[in-house]
XYZ file of C-alpha atoms in Angstrom:
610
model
C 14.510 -40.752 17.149
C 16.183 -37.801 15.993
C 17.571 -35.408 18.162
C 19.106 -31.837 17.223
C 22.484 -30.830 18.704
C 22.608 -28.735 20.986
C 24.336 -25.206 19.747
C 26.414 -22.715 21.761
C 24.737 -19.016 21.633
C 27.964 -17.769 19.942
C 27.575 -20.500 17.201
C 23.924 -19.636 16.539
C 24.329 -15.913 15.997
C 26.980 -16.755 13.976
C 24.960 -18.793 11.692
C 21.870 -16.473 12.134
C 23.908 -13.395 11.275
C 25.631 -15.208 8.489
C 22.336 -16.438 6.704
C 20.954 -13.202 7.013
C 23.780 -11.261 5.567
C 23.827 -13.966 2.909
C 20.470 -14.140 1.884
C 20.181 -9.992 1.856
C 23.471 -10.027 -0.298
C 22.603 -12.012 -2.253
C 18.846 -10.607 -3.200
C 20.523 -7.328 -3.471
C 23.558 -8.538 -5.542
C 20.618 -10.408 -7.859
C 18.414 -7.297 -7.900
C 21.227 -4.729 -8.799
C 22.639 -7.316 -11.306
C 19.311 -7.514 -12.863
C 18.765 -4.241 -12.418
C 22.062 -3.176 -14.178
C 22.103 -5.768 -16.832
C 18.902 -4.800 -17.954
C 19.620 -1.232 -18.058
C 23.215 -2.324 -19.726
C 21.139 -3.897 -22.159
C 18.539 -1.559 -22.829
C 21.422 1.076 -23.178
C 23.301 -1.247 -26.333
C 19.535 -1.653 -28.082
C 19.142 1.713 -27.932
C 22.946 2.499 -29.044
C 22.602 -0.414 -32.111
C 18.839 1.068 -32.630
C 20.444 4.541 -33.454
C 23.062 3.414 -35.369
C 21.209 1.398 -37.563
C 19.074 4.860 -37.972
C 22.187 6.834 -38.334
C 23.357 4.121 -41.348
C 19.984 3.941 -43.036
C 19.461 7.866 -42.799
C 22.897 8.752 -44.369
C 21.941 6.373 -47.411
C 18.872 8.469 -47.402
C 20.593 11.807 -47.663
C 23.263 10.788 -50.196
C 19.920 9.148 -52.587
C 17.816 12.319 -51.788
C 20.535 14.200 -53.482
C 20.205 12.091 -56.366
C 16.074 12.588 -56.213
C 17.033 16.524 -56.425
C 18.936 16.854 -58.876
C 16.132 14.417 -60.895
C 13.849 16.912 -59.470
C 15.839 19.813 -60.705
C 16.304 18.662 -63.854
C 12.517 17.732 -64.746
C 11.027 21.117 -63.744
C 13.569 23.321 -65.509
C 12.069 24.443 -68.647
C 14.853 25.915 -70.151
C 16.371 22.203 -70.043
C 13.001 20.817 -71.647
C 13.269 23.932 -74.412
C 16.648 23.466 -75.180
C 16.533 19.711 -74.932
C 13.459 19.370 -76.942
C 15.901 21.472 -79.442
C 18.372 18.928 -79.595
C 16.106 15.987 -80.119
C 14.510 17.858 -83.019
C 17.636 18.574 -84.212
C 15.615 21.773 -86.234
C 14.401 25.160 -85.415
C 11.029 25.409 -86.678
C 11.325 29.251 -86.955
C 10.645 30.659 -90.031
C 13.923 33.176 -89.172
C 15.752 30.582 -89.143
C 15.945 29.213 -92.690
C 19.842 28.420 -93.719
C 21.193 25.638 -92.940
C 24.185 27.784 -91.197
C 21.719 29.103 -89.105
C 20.205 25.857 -87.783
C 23.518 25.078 -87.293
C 24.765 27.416 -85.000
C 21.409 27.265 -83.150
C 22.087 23.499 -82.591
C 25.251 24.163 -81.443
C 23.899 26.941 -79.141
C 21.449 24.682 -77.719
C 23.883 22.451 -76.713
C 26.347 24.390 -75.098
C 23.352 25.651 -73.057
C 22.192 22.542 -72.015
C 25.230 21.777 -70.767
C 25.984 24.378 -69.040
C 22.087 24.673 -67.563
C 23.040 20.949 -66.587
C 26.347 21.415 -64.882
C 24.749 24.285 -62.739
C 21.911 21.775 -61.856
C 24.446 19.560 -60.553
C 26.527 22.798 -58.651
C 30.420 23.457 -57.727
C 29.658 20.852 -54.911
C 28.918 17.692 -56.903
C 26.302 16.013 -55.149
C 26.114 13.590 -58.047
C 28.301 12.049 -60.625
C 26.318 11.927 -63.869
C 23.160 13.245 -65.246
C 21.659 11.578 -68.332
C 18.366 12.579 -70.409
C 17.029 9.938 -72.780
C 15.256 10.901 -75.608
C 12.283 8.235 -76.864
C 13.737 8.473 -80.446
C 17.127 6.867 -78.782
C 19.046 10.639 -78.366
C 21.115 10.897 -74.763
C 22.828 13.622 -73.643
C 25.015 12.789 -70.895
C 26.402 15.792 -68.206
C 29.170 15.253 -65.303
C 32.119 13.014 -65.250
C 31.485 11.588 -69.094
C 29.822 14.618 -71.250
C 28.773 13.457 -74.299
C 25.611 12.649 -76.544
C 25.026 9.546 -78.517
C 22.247 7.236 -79.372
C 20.881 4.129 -77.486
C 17.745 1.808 -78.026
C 15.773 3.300 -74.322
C 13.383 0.289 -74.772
C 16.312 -2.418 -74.487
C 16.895 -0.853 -71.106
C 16.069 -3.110 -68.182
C 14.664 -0.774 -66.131
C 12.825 0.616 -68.659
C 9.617 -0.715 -67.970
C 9.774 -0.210 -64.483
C 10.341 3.564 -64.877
C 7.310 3.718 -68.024
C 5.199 2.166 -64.986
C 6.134 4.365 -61.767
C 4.552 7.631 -63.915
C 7.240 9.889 -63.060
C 7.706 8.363 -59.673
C 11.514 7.628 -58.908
C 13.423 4.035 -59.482
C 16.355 3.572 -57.813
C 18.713 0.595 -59.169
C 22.395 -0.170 -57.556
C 25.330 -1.667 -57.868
C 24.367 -1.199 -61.500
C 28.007 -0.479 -63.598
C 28.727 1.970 -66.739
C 31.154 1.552 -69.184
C 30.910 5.721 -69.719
C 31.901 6.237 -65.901
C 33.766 2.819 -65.022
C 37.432 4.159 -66.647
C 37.301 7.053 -63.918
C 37.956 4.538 -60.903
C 40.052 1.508 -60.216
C 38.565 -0.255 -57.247
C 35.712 -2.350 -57.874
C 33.453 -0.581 -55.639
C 34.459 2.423 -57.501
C 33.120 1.127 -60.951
C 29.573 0.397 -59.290
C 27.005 2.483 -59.352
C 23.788 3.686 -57.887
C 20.791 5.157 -59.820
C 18.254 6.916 -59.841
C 15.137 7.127 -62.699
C 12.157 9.066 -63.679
C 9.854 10.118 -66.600
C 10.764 13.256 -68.555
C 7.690 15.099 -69.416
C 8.081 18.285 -72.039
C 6.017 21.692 -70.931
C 2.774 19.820 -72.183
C 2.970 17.022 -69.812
C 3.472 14.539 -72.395
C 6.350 12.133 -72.030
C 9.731 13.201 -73.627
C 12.119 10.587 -72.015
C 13.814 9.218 -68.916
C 16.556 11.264 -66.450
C 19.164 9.025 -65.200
C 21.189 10.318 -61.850
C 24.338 8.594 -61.159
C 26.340 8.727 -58.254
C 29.684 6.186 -57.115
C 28.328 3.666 -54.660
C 31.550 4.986 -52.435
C 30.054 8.001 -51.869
C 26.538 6.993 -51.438
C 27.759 4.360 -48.786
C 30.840 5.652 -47.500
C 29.132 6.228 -43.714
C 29.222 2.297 -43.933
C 32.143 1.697 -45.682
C 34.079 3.747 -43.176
C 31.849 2.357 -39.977
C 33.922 0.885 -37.219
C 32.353 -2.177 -35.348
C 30.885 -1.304 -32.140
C 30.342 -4.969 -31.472
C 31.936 -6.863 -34.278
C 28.594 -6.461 -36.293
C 27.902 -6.970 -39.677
C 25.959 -4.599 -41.881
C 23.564 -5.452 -44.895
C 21.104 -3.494 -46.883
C 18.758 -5.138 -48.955
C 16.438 -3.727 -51.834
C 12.936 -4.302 -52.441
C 13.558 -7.614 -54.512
C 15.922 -9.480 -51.969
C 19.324 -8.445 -53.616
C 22.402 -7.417 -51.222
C 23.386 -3.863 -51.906
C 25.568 -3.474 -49.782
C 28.495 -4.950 -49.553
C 29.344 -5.791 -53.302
C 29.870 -9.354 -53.067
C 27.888 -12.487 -54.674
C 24.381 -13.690 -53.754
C 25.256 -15.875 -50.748
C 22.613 -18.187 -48.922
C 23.781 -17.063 -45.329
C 22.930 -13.818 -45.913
C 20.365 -14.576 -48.103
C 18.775 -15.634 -44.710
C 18.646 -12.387 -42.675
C 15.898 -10.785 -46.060
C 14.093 -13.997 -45.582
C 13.602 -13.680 -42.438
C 12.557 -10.290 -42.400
C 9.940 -10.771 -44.997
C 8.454 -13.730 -44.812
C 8.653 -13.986 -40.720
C 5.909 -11.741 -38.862
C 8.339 -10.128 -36.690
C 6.918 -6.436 -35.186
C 9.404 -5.419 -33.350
C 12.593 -3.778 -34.498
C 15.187 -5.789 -32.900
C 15.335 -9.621 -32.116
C 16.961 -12.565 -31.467
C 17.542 -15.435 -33.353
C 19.549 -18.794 -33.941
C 21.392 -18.577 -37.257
C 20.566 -22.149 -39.317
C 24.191 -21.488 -40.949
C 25.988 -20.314 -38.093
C 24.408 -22.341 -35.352
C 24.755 -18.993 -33.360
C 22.334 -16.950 -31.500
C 22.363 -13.570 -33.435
C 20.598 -10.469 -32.694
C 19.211 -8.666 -35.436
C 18.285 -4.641 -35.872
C 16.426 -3.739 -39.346
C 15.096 -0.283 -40.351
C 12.728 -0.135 -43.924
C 12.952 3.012 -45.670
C 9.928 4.282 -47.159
C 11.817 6.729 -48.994
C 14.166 4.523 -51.178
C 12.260 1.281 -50.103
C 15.907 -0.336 -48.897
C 16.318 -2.406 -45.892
C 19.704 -1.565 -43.423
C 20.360 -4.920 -41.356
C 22.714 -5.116 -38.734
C 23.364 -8.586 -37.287
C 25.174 -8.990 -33.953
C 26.117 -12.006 -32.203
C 24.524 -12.064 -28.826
C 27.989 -12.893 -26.833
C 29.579 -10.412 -28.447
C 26.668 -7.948 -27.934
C 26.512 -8.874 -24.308
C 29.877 -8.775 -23.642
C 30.144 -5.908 -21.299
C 27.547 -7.187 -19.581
C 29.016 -10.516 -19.136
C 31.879 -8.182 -17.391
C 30.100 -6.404 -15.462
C 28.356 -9.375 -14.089
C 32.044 -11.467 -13.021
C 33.052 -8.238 -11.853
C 29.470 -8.052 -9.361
C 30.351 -11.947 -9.149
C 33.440 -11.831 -7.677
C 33.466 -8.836 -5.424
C 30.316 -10.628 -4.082
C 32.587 -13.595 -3.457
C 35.099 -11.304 -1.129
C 32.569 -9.164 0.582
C 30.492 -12.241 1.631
C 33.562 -14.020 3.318
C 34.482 -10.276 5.069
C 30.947 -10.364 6.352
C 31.231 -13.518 7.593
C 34.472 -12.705 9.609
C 32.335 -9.544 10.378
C 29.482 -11.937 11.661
C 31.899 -14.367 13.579
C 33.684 -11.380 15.525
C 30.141 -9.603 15.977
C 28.827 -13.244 17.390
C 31.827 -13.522 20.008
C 31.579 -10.120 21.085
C 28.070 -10.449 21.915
C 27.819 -14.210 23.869
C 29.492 -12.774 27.137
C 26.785 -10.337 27.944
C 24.050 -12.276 26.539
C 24.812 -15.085 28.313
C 24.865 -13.593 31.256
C 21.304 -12.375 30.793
C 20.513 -16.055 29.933
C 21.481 -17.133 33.344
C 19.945 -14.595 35.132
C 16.307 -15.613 33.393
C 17.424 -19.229 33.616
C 17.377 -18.046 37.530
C 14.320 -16.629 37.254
C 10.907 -18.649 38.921
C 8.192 -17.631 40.849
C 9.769 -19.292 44.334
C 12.636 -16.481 43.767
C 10.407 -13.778 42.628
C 10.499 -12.034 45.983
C 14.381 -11.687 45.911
C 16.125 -8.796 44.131
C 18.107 -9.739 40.817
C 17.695 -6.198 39.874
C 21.500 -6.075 39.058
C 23.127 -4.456 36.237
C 25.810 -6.492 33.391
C 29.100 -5.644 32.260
C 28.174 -3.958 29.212
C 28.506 -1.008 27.070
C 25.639 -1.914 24.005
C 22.713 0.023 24.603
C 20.290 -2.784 23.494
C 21.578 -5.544 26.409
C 21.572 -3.253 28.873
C 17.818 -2.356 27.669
C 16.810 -6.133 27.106
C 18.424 -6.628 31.083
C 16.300 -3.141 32.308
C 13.370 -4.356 30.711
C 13.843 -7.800 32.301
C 13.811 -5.923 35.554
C 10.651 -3.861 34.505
C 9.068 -7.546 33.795
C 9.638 -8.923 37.271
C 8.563 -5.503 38.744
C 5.247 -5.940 36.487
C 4.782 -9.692 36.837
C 4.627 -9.150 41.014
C 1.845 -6.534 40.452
C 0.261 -9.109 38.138
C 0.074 -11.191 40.712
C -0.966 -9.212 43.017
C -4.259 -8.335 40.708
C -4.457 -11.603 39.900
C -5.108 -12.238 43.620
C -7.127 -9.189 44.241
C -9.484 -9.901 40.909
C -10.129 -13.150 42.536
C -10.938 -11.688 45.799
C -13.234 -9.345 44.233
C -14.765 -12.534 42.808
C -15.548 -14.381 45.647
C -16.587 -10.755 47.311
C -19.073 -10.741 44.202
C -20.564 -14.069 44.570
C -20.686 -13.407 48.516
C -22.544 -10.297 48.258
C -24.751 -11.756 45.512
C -25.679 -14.332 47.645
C -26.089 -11.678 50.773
C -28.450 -9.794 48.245
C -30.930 -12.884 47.224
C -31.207 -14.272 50.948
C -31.929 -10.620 52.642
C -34.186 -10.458 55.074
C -36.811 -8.712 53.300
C -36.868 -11.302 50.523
C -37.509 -14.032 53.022
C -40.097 -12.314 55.047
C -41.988 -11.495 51.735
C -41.589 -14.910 50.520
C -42.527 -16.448 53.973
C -45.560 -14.064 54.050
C -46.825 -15.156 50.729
C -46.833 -18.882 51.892
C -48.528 -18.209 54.958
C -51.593 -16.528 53.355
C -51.588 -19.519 50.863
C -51.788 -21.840 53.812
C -54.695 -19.858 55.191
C -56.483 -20.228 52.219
C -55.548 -24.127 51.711
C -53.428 -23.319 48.259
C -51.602 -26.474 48.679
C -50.129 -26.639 45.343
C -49.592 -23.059 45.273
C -47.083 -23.462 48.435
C -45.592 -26.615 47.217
C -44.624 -24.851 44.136
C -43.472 -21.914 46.196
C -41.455 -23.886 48.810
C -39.894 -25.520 45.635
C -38.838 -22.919 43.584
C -37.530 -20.873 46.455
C -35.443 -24.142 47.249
C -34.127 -24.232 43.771
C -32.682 -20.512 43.946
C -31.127 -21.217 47.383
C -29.617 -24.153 45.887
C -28.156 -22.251 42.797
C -27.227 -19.251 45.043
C -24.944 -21.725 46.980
C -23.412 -23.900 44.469
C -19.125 -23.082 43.979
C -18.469 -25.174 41.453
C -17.851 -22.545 38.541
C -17.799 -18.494 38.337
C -18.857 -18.702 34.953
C -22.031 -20.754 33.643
C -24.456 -21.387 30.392
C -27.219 -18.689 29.852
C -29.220 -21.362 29.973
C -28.935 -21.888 33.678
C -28.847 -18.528 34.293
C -32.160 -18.353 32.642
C -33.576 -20.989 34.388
C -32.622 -19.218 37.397
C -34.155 -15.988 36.492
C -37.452 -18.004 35.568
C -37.790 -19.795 38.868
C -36.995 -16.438 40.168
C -40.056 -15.026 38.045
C -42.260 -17.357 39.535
C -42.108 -16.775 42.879
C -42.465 -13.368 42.145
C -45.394 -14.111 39.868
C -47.190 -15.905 42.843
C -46.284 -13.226 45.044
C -48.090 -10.335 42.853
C -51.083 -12.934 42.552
C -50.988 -12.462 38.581
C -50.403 -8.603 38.295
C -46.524 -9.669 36.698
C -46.365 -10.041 33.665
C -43.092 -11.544 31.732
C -41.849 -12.824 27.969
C -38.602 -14.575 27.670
C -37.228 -14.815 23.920
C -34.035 -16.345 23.799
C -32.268 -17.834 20.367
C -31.047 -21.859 21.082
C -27.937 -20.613 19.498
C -27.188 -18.214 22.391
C -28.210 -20.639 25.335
C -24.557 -22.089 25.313
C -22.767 -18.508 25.704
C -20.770 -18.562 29.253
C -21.468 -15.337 31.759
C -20.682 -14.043 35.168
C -23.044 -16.759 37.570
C -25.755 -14.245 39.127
C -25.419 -11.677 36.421
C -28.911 -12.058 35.247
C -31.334 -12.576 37.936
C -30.366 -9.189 39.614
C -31.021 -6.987 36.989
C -34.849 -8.935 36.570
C -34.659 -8.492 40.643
C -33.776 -5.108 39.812
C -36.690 -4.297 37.502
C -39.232 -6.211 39.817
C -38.570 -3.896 42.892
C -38.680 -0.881 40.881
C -41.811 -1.717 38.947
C -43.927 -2.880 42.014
C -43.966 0.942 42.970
C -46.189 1.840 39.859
C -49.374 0.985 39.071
C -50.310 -2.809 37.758
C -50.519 -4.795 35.546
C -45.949 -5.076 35.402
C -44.288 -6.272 32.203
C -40.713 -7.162 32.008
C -39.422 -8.848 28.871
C -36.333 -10.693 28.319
C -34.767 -10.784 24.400
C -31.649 -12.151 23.433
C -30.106 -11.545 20.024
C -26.949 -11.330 17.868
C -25.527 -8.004 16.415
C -22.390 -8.525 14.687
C -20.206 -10.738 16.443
C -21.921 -10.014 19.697
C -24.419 -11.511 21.703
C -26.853 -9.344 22.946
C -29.377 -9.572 26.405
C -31.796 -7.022 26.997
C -34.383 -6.738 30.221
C -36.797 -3.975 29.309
C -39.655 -3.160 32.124
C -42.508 -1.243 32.489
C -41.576 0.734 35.259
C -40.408 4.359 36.331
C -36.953 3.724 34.418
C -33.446 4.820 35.734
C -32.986 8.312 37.401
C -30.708 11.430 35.848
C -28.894 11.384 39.099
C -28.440 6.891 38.770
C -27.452 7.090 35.084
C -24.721 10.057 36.021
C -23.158 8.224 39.064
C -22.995 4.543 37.301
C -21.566 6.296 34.238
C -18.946 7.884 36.520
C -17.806 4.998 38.105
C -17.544 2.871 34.680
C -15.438 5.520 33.452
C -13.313 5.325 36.220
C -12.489 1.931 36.122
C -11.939 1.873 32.809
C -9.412 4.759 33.087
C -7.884 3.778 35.970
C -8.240 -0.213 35.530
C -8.741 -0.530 39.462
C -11.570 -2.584 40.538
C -13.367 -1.320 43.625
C -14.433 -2.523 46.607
C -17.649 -3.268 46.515
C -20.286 -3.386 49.151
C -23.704 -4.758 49.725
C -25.023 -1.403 49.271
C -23.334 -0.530 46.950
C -23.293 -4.346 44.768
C -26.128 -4.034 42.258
C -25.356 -3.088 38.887
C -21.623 -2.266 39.236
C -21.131 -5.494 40.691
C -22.438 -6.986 37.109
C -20.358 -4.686 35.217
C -16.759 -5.387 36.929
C -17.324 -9.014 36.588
C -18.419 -8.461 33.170
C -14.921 -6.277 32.655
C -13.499 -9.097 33.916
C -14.300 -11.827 31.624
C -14.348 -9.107 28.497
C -11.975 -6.954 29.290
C -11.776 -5.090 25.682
C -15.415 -5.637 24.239
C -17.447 -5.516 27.080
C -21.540 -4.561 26.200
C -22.801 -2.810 29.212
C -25.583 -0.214 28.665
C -28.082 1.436 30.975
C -30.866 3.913 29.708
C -34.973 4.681 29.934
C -37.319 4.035 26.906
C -40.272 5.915 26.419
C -42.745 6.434 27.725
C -41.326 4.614 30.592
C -39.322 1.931 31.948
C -35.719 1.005 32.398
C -33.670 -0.654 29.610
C -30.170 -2.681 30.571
C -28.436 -4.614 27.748
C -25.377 -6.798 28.627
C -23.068 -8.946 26.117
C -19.863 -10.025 24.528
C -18.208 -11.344 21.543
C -19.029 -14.555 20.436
């Protein structure tokens, strides 16, 4: 068999201090962790959420410039007159006949176009290039390259996207122009990014297309001149797939990220994912602009992301490590300091017994904590209390034995025997035989009950059966002017009460009632209210006095405030006598209740829980 071994006190507040401390760490250092991670983490979402934001939007601005100047340039109709001018190549005015004079108006017309198109654009140069394409094939170009030639529109290939939209903008990039190219020497310099839209003359009927230009440096130099927060990559995708940003190649890797942005079902804004190229878990952030339709990606790799975190949780890690093993030393040194004085309190209860309870261990320990010399006072308190347990104890017993003394007393006085005697006598006279035999045997059976010391406490049932043998004495007695009902519920005949706790209350009701009038009733219900059981004896009689009520009611209040049993007497037994045993054996949820039903009688209802 196995045994445990046996542990010093020392050795077990060590180890009981020491778990304790280690558990609590430990679900602190695991909360705050948490805690802190995931605010850690929430904090870097929200920083890579706004810079995404902060990427996408600038790429807004620097294309909404672009859209402007479009704008600008296809509501101006001094551009439309003078342009439609220099498409016609005539003046249809009849002042204007010579072929000087169409001449210099051409010429006019041009200068003014170009200068109405360089003020469009402004001092500030939010653009690079504005060209206006004629249907018939005439461009006039404005900005870095100012010139006018003719091109086929229709060979164009946006030029059926931009006859669709209906004036609506296109934006292409990364698109290059030989015009513009010879003005820079890096290669994202010679790129491009456009912007389109129908040219409608003052009739609403289309003239051409306006072509914005502007160096893909400037339009993404917030992400060309980005510095990596957390080694990230950045991406921007346009409606069909293709990488605008950075210029390089179609490549299947990245390739990947538009993929699975459009053709996954992903709602929220940033998530993680295991790259099929990479083999690494990435996090991604996308925005979709509604206003140039292009898609900013940035893709992070989640140790990288994390990697604060990870810091921050080594750092928790180890300082956890060093102020565990300090608490332990704390534990140890807090153990040893405590064993002396609580050992001595262990010997003096080891000490303790009843045998020595008379002798006086009321003696203080060497100690200065507060909570050992409590624990020792209180040990002294619970000696001083357990002696005046003891001594109720003893007294509640003696009040016990005083009950069932004066109980019996009260069923064998004088006056019930003479009565009882009396009866039989007048039955002998009269040769009622059976009348006395029943008699002598009844009266035999509650002498017999009275008697018995086995038990304090017994089953309604016998108690009943008392009571009814009681009845029928009493019923021969009063030669059929008693009347009684007993309803009882089986499931209440096995409840255990005070021995002689029922009888004198139906003795009680049978004295007081034979002073009226006949016929007498007394009726005996039991029921259950709650989780209580419930007896009732309800008579016909003159009921309980003011004066009765007010002095039992007095004397159950002051036991129950003061928690001292009386003595009790025989002439003063009765009804208190039922109660204290009753407080006795239910010494919280005692049922005791006394009062007068109309239009007369006495009502008494005793119980307990179940």
């Amino acid at each position: 068999m196995f045994y445990k071994k046996d542990r010093t006190i020392q050795s077990t507040l060590f180890s009981t201090y020491a778990i304790i401390l280690f558990i609590s760490f430990i679900v602190f250092s695991l909360f705050f962790i948490n805690w802190q991670a995931h605010k850690i983490k929430n904090e870097t979402f929200v920083s890579v959420e706004q810079i995404t934001h902060n990427l996408s939007a600038s790429v807004d601005r620097e294309i909404q410039m672009l859209d402007t100047v479009s704008m600008n340039v296809a509501y101006s109709n001094l551009v439309k007159e003078r342009f439609s001018t220099y498409v016609d190549y005539h003046v249809s005015s009849s002042d204007l006949n010579s072929k000087e004079d169409r001449k210099y108006n051409y010429t006019n017309n041009i200068k003014i176009l170009g200068d109405l198109l360089t003020a469009i654009i402004g001092p500030n140069r939010p653009v690079d290039q504005v060209n206006i394409y004629a249907m018939n094939g005439n461009v006039f170009s404005s900005g870095l390259n100012n010139s006018m030639r003719i091109e086929n529109i229709t060979e164009k290939t946006w030029y059926s996207e931009v006859i669709n939209a209906k004036g609506n903008k296109i934006i292409t990039q990364n698109t290059s122009d030989e015009y513009l190219s010879k003005y820079f020497s890096s290669p994202d310099g010679k790129a491009f990014v456009s912007l389109y839209r129908v040219y409608f003359n003052t009739l609403n009927v289309p003239q051409g297309i306006i072509e914005v230009k502007k160096n893909f440096k400037q339009v993404f130099k917030d992400l060309l001149h980005y510095q990596p927060t957390f080694d990230e990559n950045i991406f921007v995708f346009n409606q069909n797939g293709e990488v605008v940003f950075p210029i390089l190649k179609q490549d299947a890797s990245i390739d990947y990220y538009f993929d699975i942005l459009h053709k996954s079902n992903y709602t929220s804004p940033i998530f993680q994912i295991e790259n099929p190229y990479s083999r690494k878990n990435e996090f991604i952030k996308f925005i979709r602009s509604n206003y140039t339709g292009l898609t900013t990606v940035i893709v992070i790799q989640k140790n990288k992301l994390f990697t604060s975190l990870n810091a921050f949780i080594t750092t928790i890690a180890l300082a956890s490590i060093f102020i565990l093993i300090g608490a332990s030393v704390l534990a140890f040194l807090a153990a040893k300091f405590i064993t002396t004085p609580l050992h001595n309190i262990y010997k003096k209860i080891r000490k303790f017994d009843f045998e020595t309870l008379s002798e006086d261990i009321t003696t203080d320990i060497s100690t200065n904590i507060i909570e050992f010399k409590t624990l020792n006072q209180a040990f002294q308190k619970m000696q001083i209390k357990l002696k005046a347990s003891l001594a109720t104890q003893l007294l509640i017993q003696n009040q016990e034995m005083q009950s069932k003394m004066l109980a019996l007393q009260s069923q064998m006085n004088p006056h019930f025997l003479y009565n009882s005697l009396s009866t039989i006598q007048a039955m002998a006279a009269e040769n009622m035989d059976k009348e006395i035999i029943v008699m002598c045997q009844t009266i035999s059976k509650l002498l017999r009950y009275i008697s018995s010391d086995k038990e304090s406490l017994v089953s309604l049932k016998d108690e009943l059966n008392h009571t009814l043998d009681y009845l029928k004495c009493m019923e021969i007695r009063y030669e059929g002017d008693l009347f009684y009902t007993i309803n009882i519920p089986d499931e209440l005949l096995e409840i255990k009460l005070p021995k002689l706790s029922l009888q004198p209350i139906v003795e009680n009701s049978v004295k007081f009632v034979s002073n009226t009038n006949p016929p007498w009733q007394i009726h005996i219900t039991g029921f259950i209210d709650g989780n209580a059981w419930k007896v009732s004896v309800l008579d016909t009689g003159p009921g309980f006095s003011q004066e009765k009520l007010l002095d039992i009611g007095q004397k159950i209040d002051h036991v129950n405030a003061t928690n001292l049993l009386p003595s009790l007497e025989l002439n003063g037994m009765g009804l208190m006598n039922i109660y204290i045993r009753f407080k006795i054996l239910y010494p919280n949820d005692i049922i005791f209740k006394l009062d007068n039903v109309h239009p007369h009688g006495a009502h008494v209802t005793l119980g307990g829980p179940l």
